JSON list of C-alpha atoms in Angstrom, two decimals:
[
{"chain": "Y", "resi": 245, "resn": "MET", "atom": "CA", "xyz": [8.04, 18.45, -14.41]},
{"chain": "Y", "resi": 246, "resn": "ILE", "atom": "CA", "xyz": [11.46, 16.99, -15.26]},
{"chain": "Y", "resi": 247, "resn": "VAL", "atom": "CA", "xyz": [13.23, 14.94, -12.60]},
{"chain": "Y", "resi": 248, "resn": "GLU", "atom": "CA", "xyz": [16.90, 14.08, -13.04]},
{"chain": "Y", "resi": 249, "resn": "GLY", "atom": "CA", "xyz": [17.98, 10.56, -12.20]},
{"chain": "Y", "resi": 250, "resn": "LEU", "atom": "CA", "xyz": [19.37, 7.35, -13.65]},
{"chain": "Y", "resi": 251, "resn": "VAL", "atom": "CA", "xyz": [17.82, 4.84, -16.05]},
{"chain": "Y", "resi": 252, "resn": "THR", "atom": "CA", "xyz": [18.91, 1.24, -16.16]},
{"chain": "Y", "resi": 253, "resn": "SER", "atom": "CA", "xyz": [18.18, -0.87, -19.21]},
{"chain": "Y", "resi": 254, "resn": "LEU", "atom": "CA", "xyz": [19.30, -4.27, -20.44]},
{"chain": "Y", "resi": 255, "resn": "ASP", "atom": "CA", "xyz": [20.73, -5.21, -23.81]},
{"chain": "Y", "resi": 256, "resn": "ALA", "atom": "CA", "xyz": [19.95, -8.47, -25.62]},
{"chain": "Y", "resi": 257, "resn": "THR", "atom": "CA", "xyz": [22.59, -10.33, -23.61]},
{"chain": "Y", "resi": 258, "resn": "GLY", "atom": "CA", "xyz": [21.32, -9.03, -20.24]},
{"chain": "Y", "resi": 259, "resn": "LEU", "atom": "CA", "xyz": [24.16, -6.52, -19.80]},
{"chain": "Y", "resi": 260, "resn": "VAL", "atom": "CA", "xyz": [23.09, -3.56, -17.63]},
{"chain": "Y", "resi": 261, "resn": "ASN", "atom": "CA", "xyz": [23.41, -0.06, -19.06]},
{"chain": "Y", "resi": 262, "resn": "ILE", "atom": "CA", "xyz": [23.14, 2.93, -16.73]},
{"chain": "Y", "resi": 263, "resn": "ALA", "atom": "CA", "xyz": [22.47, 6.42, -18.04]},
{"chain": "Y", "resi": 264, "resn": "PRO", "atom": "CA", "xyz": [21.56, 9.76, -16.53]},
{"chain": "Y", "resi": 265, "resn": "MET", "atom": "CA", "xyz": [18.21, 10.95, -17.76]},
{"chain": "Y", "resi": 266, "resn": "GLY", "atom": "CA", "xyz": [15.65, 13.60, -16.96]},
{"chain": "Y", "resi": 267, "resn": "PRO", "atom": "CA", "xyz": [12.26, 12.27, -17.99]},
{"chain": "Y", "resi": 268, "resn": "VAL", "atom": "CA", "xyz": [9.15, 14.39, -18.04]},
{"chain": "Y", "resi": 269, "resn": "VAL", "atom": "CA", "xyz": [7.06, 13.10, -15.13]},
{"chain": "Y", "resi": 270, "resn": "LEU", "atom": "CA", "xyz": [3.33, 13.01, -15.73]},
{"chain": "Y", "resi": 271, "resn": "GLY", "atom": "CA", "xyz": [0.85, 12.79, -12.88]},
{"chain": "Y", "resi": 272, "resn": "ASP", "atom": "CA", "xyz": [2.26, 11.48, -9.63]},
{"chain": "Y", "resi": 273, "resn": "PHE", "atom": "CA", "xyz": [4.94, 9.37, -11.35]},
{"chain": "Y", "resi": 274, "resn": "GLU", "atom": "CA", "xyz": [2.31, 7.25, -13.11]},
{"chain": "Y", "resi": 275, "resn": "ARG", "atom": "CA", "xyz": [3.78, 8.01, -16.52]},
{"chain": "Y", "resi": 276, "resn": "LEU", "atom": "CA", "xyz": [7.17, 9.12, -17.83]},
{"chain": "Y", "resi": 277, "resn": "LEU", "atom": "CA", "xyz": [8.25, 10.61, -21.12]},
{"chain": "Y", "resi": 278, "resn": "LEU", "atom": "CA", "xyz": [11.81, 9.52, -21.85]},
{"chain": "Y", "resi": 279, "resn": "ARG", "atom": "CA", "xyz": [13.78, 11.29, -24.58]},
{"chain": "Y", "resi": 280, "resn": "PRO", "atom": "CA", "xyz": [16.99, 9.34, -25.22]},
{"chain": "Y", "resi": 281, "resn": "PHE", "atom": "CA", "xyz": [19.12, 10.20, -28.22]},
{"chain": "Y", "resi": 282, "resn": "GLN", "atom": "CA", "xyz": [18.82, 7.53, -30.91]},
{"chain": "Y", "resi": 283, "resn": "ALA", "atom": "CA", "xyz": [22.59, 6.97, -30.97]},
{"chain": "Y", "resi": 284, "resn": "SER", "atom": "CA", "xyz": [22.59, 5.94, -27.29]},
{"chain": "Y", "resi": 285, "resn": "ASN", "atom": "CA", "xyz": [22.68, 2.45, -25.79]},
{"chain": "Y", "resi": 286, "resn": "THR", "atom": "CA", "xyz": [19.66, 3.45, -23.70]},
{"chain": "Y", "resi": 287, "resn": "PHE", "atom": "CA", "xyz": [17.60, 4.10, -26.83]},
{"chain": "Y", "resi": 288, "resn": "SER", "atom": "CA", "xyz": [18.65, 0.77, -28.40]},
{"chain": "Y", "resi": 289, "resn": "ASN", "atom": "CA", "xyz": [17.93, -1.18, -25.22]},
{"chain": "Y", "resi": 290, "resn": "LEU", "atom": "CA", "xyz": [14.56, 0.43, -24.48]},
{"chain": "Y", "resi": 291, "resn": "ALA", "atom": "CA", "xyz": [13.41, 0.18, -28.11]},
{"chain": "Y", "resi": 292, "resn": "ALA", "atom": "CA", "xyz": [14.25, -3.53, -28.09]},
{"chain": "Y", "resi": 293, "resn": "THR", "atom": "CA", "xyz": [13.10, -4.63, -24.62]},
{"chain": "Y", "resi": 294, "resn": "ARG", "atom": "CA", "xyz": [10.34, -2.03, -24.08]},
{"chain": "Y", "resi": 295, "resn": "CYS", "atom": "CA", "xyz": [11.08, -1.76, -20.35]},
{"chain": "Y", "resi": 296, "resn": "GLY", "atom": "CA", "xyz": [13.52, -0.24, -17.89]},
{"chain": "Y", "resi": 297, "resn": "VAL", "atom": "CA", "xyz": [13.91, 1.33, -14.45]},
{"chain": "Y", "resi": 298, "resn": "PHE", "atom": "CA", "xyz": [14.13, 5.02, -13.54]},
{"chain": "Y", "resi": 299, "resn": "HIS", "atom": "CA", "xyz": [15.92, 5.81, -10.26]},
{"chain": "Y", "resi": 300, "resn": "VAL", "atom": "CA", "xyz": [15.82, 8.85, -8.01]},
{"chain": "Y", "resi": 301, "resn": "VAL", "atom": "CA", "xyz": [19.28, 9.05, -6.49]},
{"chain": "Y", "resi": 302, "resn": "ASP", "atom": "CA", "xyz": [21.27, 11.36, -4.27]},
{"chain": "Y", "resi": 303, "resn": "ARG", "atom": "CA", "xyz": [24.59, 10.10, -5.67]},
{"chain": "Y", "resi": 304, "resn": "VAL", "atom": "CA", "xyz": [25.59, 12.96, -7.95]},
{"chain": "Y", "resi": 305, "resn": "ASP", "atom": "CA", "xyz": [28.96, 11.25, -8.52]},
{"chain": "Y", "resi": 306, "resn": "ILE", "atom": "CA", "xyz": [27.27, 8.37, -10.38]},
{"chain": "Y", "resi": 307, "resn": "ILE", "atom": "CA", "xyz": [25.23, 10.79, -12.50]},
{"chain": "Y", "resi": 308, "resn": "ALA", "atom": "CA", "xyz": [28.31, 12.85, -13.42]},
{"chain": "Y", "resi": 309, "resn": "ARG", "atom": "CA", "xyz": [30.53, 9.86, -14.19]},
{"chain": "Y", "resi": 310, "resn": "ALA", "atom": "CA", "xyz": [27.84, 8.09, -16.22]},
{"chain": "Y", "resi": 311, "resn": "ALA", "atom": "CA", "xyz": [27.12, 11.29, -18.17]},
{"chain": "Y", "resi": 312, "resn": "ILE", "atom": "CA", "xyz": [30.64, 11.42, -19.59]},
{"chain": "Y", "resi": 313, "resn": "GLY", "atom": "CA", "xyz": [31.36, 7.70, -19.82]},
{"chain": "Y", "resi": 314, "resn": "ARG", "atom": "CA", "xyz": [33.66, 7.55, -16.80]},
{"chain": "Y", "resi": 315, "resn": "LEU", "atom": "CA", "xyz": [31.74, 5.16, -14.62]},
{"chain": "Y", "resi": 316, "resn": "ASP", "atom": "CA", "xyz": [34.59, 2.78, -13.82]},
{"chain": "Y", "resi": 317, "resn": "SER", "atom": "CA", "xyz": [32.33, 0.05, -12.48]},
{"chain": "Y", "resi": 318, "resn": "LEU", "atom": "CA", "xyz": [28.61, -0.42, -12.42]},
{"chain": "Y", "resi": 319, "resn": "PRO", "atom": "CA", "xyz": [26.91, 0.18, -9.09]},
{"chain": "Y", "resi": 320, "resn": "GLU", "atom": "CA", "xyz": [25.44, -2.89, -7.43]},
{"chain": "Y", "resi": 321, "resn": "THR", "atom": "CA", "xyz": [22.05, -3.95, -8.82]},
{"chain": "Y", "resi": 322, "resn": "GLU", "atom": "CA", "xyz": [19.35, -6.48, -8.09]},
{"chain": "Y", "resi": 323, "resn": "PRO", "atom": "CA", "xyz": [16.59, -7.85, -10.33]},
{"chain": "Y", "resi": 324, "resn": "ALA", "atom": "CA", "xyz": [13.53, -5.65, -10.87]},
{"chain": "Y", "resi": 325, "resn": "LYS", "atom": "CA", "xyz": [10.26, -6.91, -9.40]},
{"chain": "Y", "resi": 326, "resn": "ARG", "atom": "CA", "xyz": [7.83, -6.65, -12.36]},
{"chain": "Y", "resi": 327, "resn": "ILE", "atom": "CA", "xyz": [9.99, -6.36, -15.48]},
{"chain": "Y", "resi": 328, "resn": "LEU", "atom": "CA", "xyz": [13.16, -7.91, -16.82]},
{"chain": "Y", "resi": 329, "resn": "GLY", "atom": "CA", "xyz": [15.44, -5.17, -15.53]},
{"chain": "Y", "resi": 330, "resn": "ALA", "atom": "CA", "xyz": [17.96, -4.05, -12.93]},
{"chain": "Y", "resi": 331, "resn": "VAL", "atom": "CA", "xyz": [17.36, -1.90, -9.84]},
{"chain": "Y", "resi": 332, "resn": "LEU", "atom": "CA", "xyz": [20.22, 0.05, -8.30]},
{"chain": "Y", "resi": 333, "resn": "VAL", "atom": "CA", "xyz": [20.77, -1.07, -4.71]},
{"chain": "Y", "resi": 334, "resn": "ASP", "atom": "CA", "xyz": [21.91, 2.43, -3.71]},
{"chain": "Y", "resi": 335, "resn": "CYS", "atom": "CA", "xyz": [18.94, 4.56, -4.74]},
{"chain": "Y", "resi": 336, "resn": "CYS", "atom": "CA", "xyz": [16.22, 6.48, -2.97]},
{"chain": "Y", "resi": 337, "resn": "ARG", "atom": "CA", "xyz": [13.25, 5.42, -5.10]},
{"chain": "Y", "resi": 338, "resn": "TRP", "atom": "CA", "xyz": [12.79, 3.45, -8.27]},
{"chain": "Y", "resi": 339, "resn": "PHE", "atom": "CA", "xyz": [10.13, 3.22, -10.94]},
{"chain": "Y", "resi": 340, "resn": "GLU", "atom": "CA", "xyz": [9.88, 0.16, -13.14]},
{"chain": "Y", "resi": 341, "resn": "PHE", "atom": "CA", "xyz": [8.28, 1.08, -16.45]},
{"chain": "Y", "resi": 342, "resn": "THR", "atom": "CA", "xyz": [7.14, -0.28, -19.78]},
{"chain": "Y", "resi": 343, "resn": "VAL", "atom": "CA", "xyz": [7.68, 1.65, -23.01]},
{"chain": "Y", "resi": 344, "resn": "ASP", "atom": "CA", "xyz": [4.32, 2.34, -24.70]},
{"chain": "Y", "resi": 345, "resn": "GLY", "atom": "CA", "xyz": [5.74, 3.57, -27.99]},
{"chain": "Y", "resi": 346, "resn": "VAL", "atom": "CA", "xyz": [8.83, 4.85, -29.76]},
{"chain": "Y", "resi": 347, "resn": "ASP", "atom": "CA", "xyz": [8.82, 8.03, -31.84]},
{"chain": "Y", "resi": 348, "resn": "ALA", "atom": "CA", "xyz": [12.16, 8.08, -33.65]},
{"chain": "Y", "resi": 349, "resn": "THR", "atom": "CA", "xyz": [11.38, 10.86, -36.13]},
{"chain": "Y", "resi": 350, "resn": "GLU", "atom": "CA", "xyz": [13.94, 13.18, -34.46]},
{"chain": "Y", "resi": 351, "resn": "PRO", "atom": "CA", "xyz": [17.51, 12.44, -33.24]},
{"chain": "Y", "resi": 352, "resn": "ARG", "atom": "CA", "xyz": [16.20, 12.74, -29.68]},
{"chain": "Y", "resi": 353, "resn": "SER", "atom": "CA", "xyz": [13.44, 10.15, -29.54]},
{"chain": "Y", "resi": 354, "resn": "ARG", "atom": "CA", "xyz": [10.23, 10.29, -27.54]},
{"chain": "Y", "resi": 355, "resn": "MET", "atom": "CA", "xyz": [9.24, 7.24, -25.51]},
{"chain": "Y", "resi": 356, "resn": "PRO", "atom": "CA", "xyz": [6.04, 7.50, -23.48]},
{"chain": "Y", "resi": 357, "resn": "CYS", "atom": "CA", "xyz": [6.19, 5.02, -20.60]},
{"chain": "Y", "resi": 358, "resn": "THR", "atom": "CA", "xyz": [3.84, 3.63, -17.98]},
{"chain": "Y", "resi": 359, "resn": "VAL", "atom": "CA", "xyz": [5.14, 3.05, -14.46]},
{"chain": "Y", "resi": 360, "resn": "ILE", "atom": "CA", "xyz": [4.06, -0.41, -13.35]},
{"chain": "Y", "resi": 361, "resn": "HIS", "atom": "CA", "xyz": [5.92, -0.74, -10.04]},
{"chain": "Y", "resi": 362, "resn": "THR", "atom": "CA", "xyz": [7.57, 1.69, -7.64]},
{"chain": "Y", "resi": 363, "resn": "ALA", "atom": "CA", "xyz": [9.34, 1.33, -4.32]},
{"chain": "Y", "resi": 364, "resn": "GLU", "atom": "CA", "xyz": [11.36, 3.43, -1.89]},
{"chain": "Y", "resi": 365, "resn": "ARG", "atom": "CA", "xyz": [14.56, 2.38, -0.13]},
{"chain": "Y", "resi": 366, "resn": "ARG", "atom": "CA", "xyz": [15.28, 5.51, 1.86]},
{"chain": "Y", "resi": 367, "resn": "PRO", "atom": "CA", "xyz": [14.44, 9.20, 1.94]},
{"chain": "Y", "resi": 368, "resn": "PHE", "atom": "CA", "xyz": [16.10, 11.48, -0.59]},
{"chain": "Y", "resi": 369, "resn": "PHE", "atom": "CA", "xyz": [19.02, 13.18, 1.16]},
{"chain": "Y", "resi": 370, "resn": "GLY", "atom": "CA", "xyz": [18.91, 16.18, -1.16]},
{"chain": "Y", "resi": 371, "resn": "PHE", "atom": "CA", "xyz": [21.53, 18.25, -2.92]},
{"chain": "Y", "resi": 372, "resn": "ASN", "atom": "CA", "xyz": [23.53, 21.17, -1.63]},
{"chain": "Y", "resi": 373, "resn": "ARG", "atom": "CA", "xyz": [24.43, 23.98, -4.05]},
{"chain": "Y", "resi": 374, "resn": "ALA", "atom": "CA", "xyz": [27.59, 22.15, -5.13]},
{"chain": "Y", "resi": 375, "resn": "ARG", "atom": "CA", "xyz": [25.69, 19.01, -6.08]},
{"chain": "Y", "resi": 376, "resn": "HIS", "atom": "CA", "xyz": [23.11, 21.04, -8.01]},
{"chain": "Y", "resi": 377, "resn": "ALA", "atom": "CA", "xyz": [25.97, 22.71, -9.88]},
{"chain": "Y", "resi": 378, "resn": "ILE", "atom": "CA", "xyz": [27.58, 19.34, -10.67]},
{"chain": "Y", "resi": 379, "resn": "LEU", "atom": "CA", "xyz": [24.26, 18.05, -11.97]},
{"chain": "Y", "resi": 380, "resn": "GLU", "atom": "CA", "xyz": [23.90, 21.08, -14.26]},
{"chain": "Y", "resi": 381, "resn": "ALA", "atom": "CA", "xyz": [27.51, 20.75, -15.42]},
{"chain": "Y", "resi": 382, "resn": "ALA", "atom": "CA", "xyz": [26.96, 17.06, -16.22]},
{"chain": "Y", "resi": 383, "resn": "ILE", "atom": "CA", "xyz": [23.91, 17.94, -18.31]},
{"chain": "Y", "resi": 384, "resn": "ILE", "atom": "CA", "xyz": [25.92, 20.52, -20.24]},
{"chain": "Y", "resi": 385, "resn": "ALA", "atom": "CA", "xyz": [28.67, 17.92, -20.80]},
{"chain": "Y", "resi": 386, "resn": "THR", "atom": "CA", "xyz": [26.13, 15.64, -22.50]},
{"chain": "Y", "resi": 387, "resn": "ARG", "atom": "CA", "xyz": [25.00, 18.44, -24.82]},
{"chain": "Y", "resi": 388, "resn": "LEU", "atom": "CA", "xyz": [28.34, 19.51, -26.30]},
{"chain": "Y", "resi": 389, "resn": "HIS", "atom": "CA", "xyz": [27.27, 18.36, -29.76]},
{"chain": "Y", "resi": 390, "resn": "LEU", "atom": "CA", "xyz": [24.25, 20.68, -29.56]},
{"chain": "Y", "resi": 391, "resn": "LEU", "atom": "CA", "xyz": [25.57, 23.82, -27.86]},
{"chain": "Y", "resi": 392, "resn": "PRO", "atom": "CA", "xyz": [27.76, 26.62, -29.19]},
{"chain": "Y", "resi": 393, "resn": "GLU", "atom": "CA", "xyz": [30.94, 27.38, -27.22]},
{"chain": "Y", "resi": 394, "resn": "SER", "atom": "CA", "xyz": [29.38, 30.48, -25.64]},
{"chain": "Y", "resi": 395, "resn": "GLN", "atom": "CA", "xyz": [26.66, 28.38, -24.03]},
{"chain": "Y", "resi": 396, "resn": "VAL", "atom": "CA", "xyz": [29.20, 26.00, -22.50]},
{"chain": "Y", "resi": 397, "resn": "ALA", "atom": "CA", "xyz": [31.93, 28.20, -20.99]},
{"chain": "Y", "resi": 398, "resn": "SER", "atom": "CA", "xyz": [29.64, 30.76, -19.39]},
{"chain": "Y", "resi": 399, "resn": "PRO", "atom": "CA", "xyz": [27.53, 28.28, -17.35]},
{"chain": "Y", "resi": 400, "resn": "PHE", "atom": "CA", "xyz": [30.66, 26.57, -16.02]},
{"chain": "Y", "resi": 401, "resn": "GLN", "atom": "CA", "xyz": [31.98, 29.92, -14.84]},
{"chain": "Y", "resi": 402, "resn": "PHE", "atom": "CA", "xyz": [28.64, 30.63, -13.17]},
{"chain": "Y", "resi": 403, "resn": "LEU", "atom": "CA", "xyz": [28.43, 27.19, -11.50]},
{"chain": "Y", "resi": 404, "resn": "GLU", "atom": "CA", "xyz": [32.01, 26.96, -10.20]},
{"chain": "Y", "resi": 405, "resn": "PRO", "atom": "CA", "xyz": [31.62, 29.31, -7.19]},
{"chain": "Y", "resi": 406, "resn": "ALA", "atom": "CA", "xyz": [28.77, 27.17, -5.85]},
{"chain": "Y", "resi": 407, "resn": "VAL", "atom": "CA", "xyz": [31.07, 24.15, -5.92]},
{"chain": "Y", "resi": 408, "resn": "THR", "atom": "CA", "xyz": [34.07, 25.92, -4.37]},
{"chain": "Y", "resi": 409, "resn": "LYS", "atom": "CA", "xyz": [31.96, 27.56, -1.63]},
{"chain": "Y", "resi": 410, "resn": "THR", "atom": "CA", "xyz": [29.65, 24.70, -0.62]},
{"chain": "Y", "resi": 411, "resn": "GLY", "atom": "CA", "xyz": [31.28, 21.51, -1.89]},
{"chain": "Y", "resi": 412, "resn": "ASP", "atom": "CA", "xyz": [33.68, 19.13, -0.26]},
{"chain": "Y", "resi": 413, "resn": "GLU", "atom": "CA", "xyz": [36.83, 17.76, -1.89]},
{"chain": "Y", "resi": 414, "resn": "SER", "atom": "CA", "xyz": [34.99, 14.97, -3.73]},
{"chain": "Y", "resi": 415, "resn": "GLU", "atom": "CA", "xyz": [32.50, 17.45, -5.19]},
{"chain": "Y", "resi": 416, "resn": "ARG", "atom": "CA", "xyz": [35.30, 19.79, -6.28]},
{"chain": "Y", "resi": 417, "resn": "ASP", "atom": "CA", "xyz": [37.04, 16.81, -7.92]},
{"chain": "Y", "resi": 418, "resn": "LEU", "atom": "CA", "xyz": [33.84, 15.87, -9.78]},
{"chain": "Y", "resi": 419, "resn": "PHE", "atom": "CA", "xyz": [33.39, 19.41, -11.06]},
{"chain": "Y", "resi": 420, "resn": "ASP", "atom": "CA", "xyz": [37.04, 19.52, -12.19]},
{"chain": "Y", "resi": 421, "resn": "MET", "atom": "CA", "xyz": [36.55, 16.18, -13.97]},
{"chain": "Y", "resi": 422, "resn": "LEU", "atom": "CA", "xyz": [33.58, 17.64, -15.88]},
{"chain": "Y", "resi": 423, "resn": "LYS", "atom": "CA", "xyz": [35.50, 20.82, -16.74]},
{"chain": "Y", "resi": 424, "resn": "GLN", "atom": "CA", "xyz": [38.43, 18.78, -18.05]},
{"chain": "Y", "resi": 425, "resn": "PHE", "atom": "CA", "xyz": [36.09, 16.59, -20.09]},
{"chain": "Y", "resi": 426, "resn": "VAL", "atom": "CA", "xyz": [34.42, 19.62, -21.70]},
{"chain": "Y", "resi": 427, "resn": "HIS", "atom": "CA", "xyz": [37.78, 21.31, -22.35]},
{"chain": "Y", "resi": 428, "resn": "ALA", "atom": "CA", "xyz": [39.23, 18.17, -23.98]},
{"chain": "Y", "resi": 429, "resn": "ARG", "atom": "CA", "xyz": [36.16, 17.70, -26.18]},
{"chain": "Y", "resi": 430, "resn": "ARG", "atom": "CA", "xyz": [36.20, 21.34, -27.28]},
{"chain": "Y", "resi": 431, "resn": "GLU", "atom": "CA", "xyz": [39.93, 21.16, -28.13]},
{"chain": "Y", "resi": 432, "resn": "ARG", "atom": "CA", "xyz": [39.37, 18.03, -30.25]},
{"chain": "Y", "resi": 433, "resn": "SER", "atom": "CA", "xyz": [36.56, 19.76, -32.15]},
{"chain": "Y", "resi": 434, "resn": "ALA", "atom": "CA", "xyz": [38.61, 22.88, -32.85]}
]
C-alpha cells in the first residue's frame, strides 16, 4: 500500500527539508520503501544522514505547495524523539525511520527503511473529493518530466469538477495554482 504524506529530512547544516512522498508501507507501518528521485534534496539528505520522518497529514495545502516548490515558509517543527530529525507540529501521525540501504541504480532511488518510533497527535480528519483531486494534481505536477502532454491535461480536466463541486475557495485556489504551474512548465518546454 502507498500512503501519501510528507517527509522531513535534514541536510548537513541541520536545515529542514520537507517533501511530499508516497512510500510503500510494509506491514503495519513497521517498514517503508521510499523512492526519492536522485536529483532531489530528500535523496541527498536521506543518503547522507540515513534517517528522516514520514508524516500523515490532512493539510493538502502543504503537500501541494511543497510539491511545486511554493512552500513560502516551513511549517513549525520540533525535534524528533529517536533520530536527528524534525517532526511537523501540525500532523496527524509521524513515523521516525532509519534508512537501511540506498539503491541508486535508477533515477528514482529505492530506500528501504525501518520505522523506529511512531506517535499520533490527533485523528486524521480525512479528505473530501476536492482534497483528493488536489493531491492527485500535485502528484501529476511532480511528474511533468516523465509524462507526455496527453497524460497531464486529461487528468486535470477529470479532477477539476471534484474541486469546483466539493471544494471551498482555498481548495479551488490550490487547484488553480497547480494548473498554472503545469501550464507554465509546459509552455517553457514547448
